Tab-separated table of C-alpha atoms in Angstrom:
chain	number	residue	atom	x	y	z
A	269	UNK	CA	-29.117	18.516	-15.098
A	270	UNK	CA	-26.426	15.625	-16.392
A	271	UNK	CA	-28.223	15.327	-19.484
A	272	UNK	CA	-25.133	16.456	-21.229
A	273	UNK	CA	-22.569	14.650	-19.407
A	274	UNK	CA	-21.502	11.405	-20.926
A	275	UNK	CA	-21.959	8.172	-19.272
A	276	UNK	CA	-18.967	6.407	-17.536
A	277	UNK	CA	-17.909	3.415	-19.395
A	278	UNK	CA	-18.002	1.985	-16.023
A	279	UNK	CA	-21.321	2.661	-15.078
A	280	UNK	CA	-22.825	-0.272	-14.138
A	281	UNK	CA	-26.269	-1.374	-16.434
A	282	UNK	CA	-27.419	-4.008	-13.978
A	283	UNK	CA	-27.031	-5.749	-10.374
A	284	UNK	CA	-27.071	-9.963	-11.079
A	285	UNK	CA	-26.930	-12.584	-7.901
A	286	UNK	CA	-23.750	-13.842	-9.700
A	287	UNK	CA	-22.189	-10.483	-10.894
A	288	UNK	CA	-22.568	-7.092	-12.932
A	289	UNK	CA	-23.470	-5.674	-16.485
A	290	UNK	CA	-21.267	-2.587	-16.746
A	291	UNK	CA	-21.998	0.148	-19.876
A	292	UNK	CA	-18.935	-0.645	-21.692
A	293	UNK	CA	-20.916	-4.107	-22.252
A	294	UNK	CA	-18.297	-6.233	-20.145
A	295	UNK	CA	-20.272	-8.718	-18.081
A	296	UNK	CA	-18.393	-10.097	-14.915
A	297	UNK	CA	-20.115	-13.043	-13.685
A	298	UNK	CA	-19.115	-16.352	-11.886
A	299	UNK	CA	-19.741	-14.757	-8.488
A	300	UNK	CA	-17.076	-12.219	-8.709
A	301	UNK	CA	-17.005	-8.353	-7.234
A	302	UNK	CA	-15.833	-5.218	-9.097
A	303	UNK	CA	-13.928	-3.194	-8.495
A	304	UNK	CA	-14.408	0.290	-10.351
A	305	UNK	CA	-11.324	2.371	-10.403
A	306	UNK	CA	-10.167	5.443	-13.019
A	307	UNK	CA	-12.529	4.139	-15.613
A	308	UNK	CA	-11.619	0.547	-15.171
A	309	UNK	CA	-13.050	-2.365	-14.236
A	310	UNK	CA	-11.240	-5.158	-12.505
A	311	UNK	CA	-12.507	-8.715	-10.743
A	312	UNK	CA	-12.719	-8.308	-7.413
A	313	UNK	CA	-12.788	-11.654	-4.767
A	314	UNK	CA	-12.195	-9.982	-1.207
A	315	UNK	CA	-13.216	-12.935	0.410
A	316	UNK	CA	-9.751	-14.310	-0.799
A	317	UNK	CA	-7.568	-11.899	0.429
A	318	UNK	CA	-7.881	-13.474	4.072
A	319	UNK	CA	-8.603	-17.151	2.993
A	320	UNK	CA	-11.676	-17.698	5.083
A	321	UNK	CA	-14.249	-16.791	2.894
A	322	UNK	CA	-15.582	-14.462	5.650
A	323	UNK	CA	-15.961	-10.359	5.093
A	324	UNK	CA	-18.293	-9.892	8.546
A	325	UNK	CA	-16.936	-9.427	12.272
A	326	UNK	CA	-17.620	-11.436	14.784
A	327	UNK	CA	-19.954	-8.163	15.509
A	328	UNK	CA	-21.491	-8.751	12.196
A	329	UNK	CA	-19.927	-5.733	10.217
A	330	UNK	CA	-18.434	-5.699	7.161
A	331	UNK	CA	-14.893	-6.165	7.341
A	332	UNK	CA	-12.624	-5.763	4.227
A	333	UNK	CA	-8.592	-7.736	4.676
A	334	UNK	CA	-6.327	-4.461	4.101
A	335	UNK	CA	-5.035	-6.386	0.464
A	336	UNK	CA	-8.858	-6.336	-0.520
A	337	UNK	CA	-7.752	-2.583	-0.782
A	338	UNK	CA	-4.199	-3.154	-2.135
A	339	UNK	CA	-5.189	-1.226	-5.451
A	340	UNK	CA	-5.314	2.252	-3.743
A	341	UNK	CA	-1.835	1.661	-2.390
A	342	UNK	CA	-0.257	1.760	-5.918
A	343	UNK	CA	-2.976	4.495	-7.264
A	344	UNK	CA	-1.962	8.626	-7.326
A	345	UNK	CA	-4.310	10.721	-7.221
A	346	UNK	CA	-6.327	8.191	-5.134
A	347	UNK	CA	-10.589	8.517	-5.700
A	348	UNK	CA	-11.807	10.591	-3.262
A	349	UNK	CA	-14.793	8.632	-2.150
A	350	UNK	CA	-15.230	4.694	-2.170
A	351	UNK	CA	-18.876	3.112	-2.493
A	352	UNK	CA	-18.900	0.535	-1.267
A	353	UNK	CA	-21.655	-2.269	-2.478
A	354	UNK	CA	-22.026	-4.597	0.444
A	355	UNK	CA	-24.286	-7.526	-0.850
A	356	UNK	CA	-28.376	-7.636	-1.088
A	357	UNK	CA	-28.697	-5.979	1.920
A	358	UNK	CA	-26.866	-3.193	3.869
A	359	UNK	CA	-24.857	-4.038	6.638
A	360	UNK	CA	-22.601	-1.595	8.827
A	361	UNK	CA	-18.677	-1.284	8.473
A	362	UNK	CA	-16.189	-1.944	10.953
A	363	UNK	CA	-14.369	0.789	12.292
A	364	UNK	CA	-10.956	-0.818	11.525
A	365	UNK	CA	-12.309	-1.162	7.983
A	366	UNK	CA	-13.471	3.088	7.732
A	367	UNK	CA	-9.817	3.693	9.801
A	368	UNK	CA	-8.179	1.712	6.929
A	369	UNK	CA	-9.996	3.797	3.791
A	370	UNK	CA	-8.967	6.972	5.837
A	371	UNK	CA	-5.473	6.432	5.884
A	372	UNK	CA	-5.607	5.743	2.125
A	373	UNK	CA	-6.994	9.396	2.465
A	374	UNK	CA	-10.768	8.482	0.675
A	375	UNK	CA	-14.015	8.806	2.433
A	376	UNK	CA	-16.323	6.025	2.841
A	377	UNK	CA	-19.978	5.190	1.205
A	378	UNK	CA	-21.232	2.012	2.068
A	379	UNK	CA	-24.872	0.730	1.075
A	380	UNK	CA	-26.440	-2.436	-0.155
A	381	UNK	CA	-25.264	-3.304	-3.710
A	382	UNK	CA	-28.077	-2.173	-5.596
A	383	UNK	CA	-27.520	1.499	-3.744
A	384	UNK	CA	-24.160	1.573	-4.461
A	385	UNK	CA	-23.907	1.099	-8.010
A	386	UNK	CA	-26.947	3.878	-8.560
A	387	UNK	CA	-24.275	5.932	-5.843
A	388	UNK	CA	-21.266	5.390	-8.438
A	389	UNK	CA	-22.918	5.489	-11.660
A	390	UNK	CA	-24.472	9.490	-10.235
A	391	UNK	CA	-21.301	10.767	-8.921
A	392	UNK	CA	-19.281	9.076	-11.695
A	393	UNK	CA	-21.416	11.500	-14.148
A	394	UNK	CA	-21.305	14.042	-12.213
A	395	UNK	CA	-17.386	14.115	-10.675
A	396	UNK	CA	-15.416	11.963	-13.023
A	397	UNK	CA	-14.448	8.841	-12.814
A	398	UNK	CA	-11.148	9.915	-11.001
A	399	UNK	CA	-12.861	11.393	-8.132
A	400	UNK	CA	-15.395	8.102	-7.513
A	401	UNK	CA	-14.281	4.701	-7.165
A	402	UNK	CA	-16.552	1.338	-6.515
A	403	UNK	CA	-16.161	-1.697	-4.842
A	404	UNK	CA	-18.764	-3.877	-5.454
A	405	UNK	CA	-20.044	-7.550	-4.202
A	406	UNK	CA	-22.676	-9.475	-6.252
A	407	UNK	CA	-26.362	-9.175	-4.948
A	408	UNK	CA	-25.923	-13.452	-4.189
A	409	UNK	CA	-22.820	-13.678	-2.363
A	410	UNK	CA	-23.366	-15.169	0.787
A	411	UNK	CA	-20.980	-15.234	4.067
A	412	UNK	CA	-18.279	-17.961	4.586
A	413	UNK	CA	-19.312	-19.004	0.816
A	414	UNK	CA	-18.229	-15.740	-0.976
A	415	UNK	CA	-19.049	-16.101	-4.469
A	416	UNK	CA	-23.000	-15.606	-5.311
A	417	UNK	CA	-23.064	-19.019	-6.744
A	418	UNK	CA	-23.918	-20.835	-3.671
């Protein structure tokens, strides 16, 4: 059905502990997200944003700082759906977090790393890269450590 639809440049090859192998042949490593945008990539370290290292609730959901997100304040026509890649393993997200990517207008994917990218590389091929955005944390990163190094 896509066989004649060309690949994102975006599309990410492979899921590393420390970071991702996107199509284009960029590699970003060192523990760092990515954040998948319009057919660009760009480093992504939300666990900086609210300098404690911590993206879960006390009620253990994922909880992004709003300047995580600061990107698709500055962005017209926003993506309208957001995968996000949560780490190895899936893990809920906070309300305050979904109530945040609503206002921004974009509905919400979220799904353990792996998922995700397989999520955004599909509807990237299918929809355009304009419709589909990705935010992405390495398969490794741990909580209150952030970068998949530790």
């Amino acid at each position: 059905m896509l066989g004649d639809m060309p690949t994102p440049s975006t599309s990410v090859d492979v899921c590393m502990y420390d970071g991702f192998g996107l199509n284009s042949g960029l590699t970003i490593t060192g523990g760092d997200g990515a954040l998948l945008v319009n057919g660009e990539a760009f480093v992504w370290r939300p666990w900086e944003a609210n300098e404690s290292k911590h993206l879960l609730n006390s009620n253990g959901q994922f909880e992004l700082p709003n300047e995580a997100l600061g990107v698709f304040d500055l962005l017209w026509p926003r993506p309208d759906l957001l995968v996000i890649g949560v780490g190895k393993h899936n893990l809920p997200l906070s309300p305050e977090t979904r109530k945040n990517i609503a206002k921004l207008g974009m509905r919400v994917e979220v799904l353990d790393t792996r998922n995700a990218a397989a999520q955004f590389n599909l509807l990237a091929t299918e929809r355009g890269v304009s419709e589909v955005a990705a935010a992405l944390i390495p398969m490794g990163w741990k909580e209150g450590v952030g970068a998949g190094v530790a």
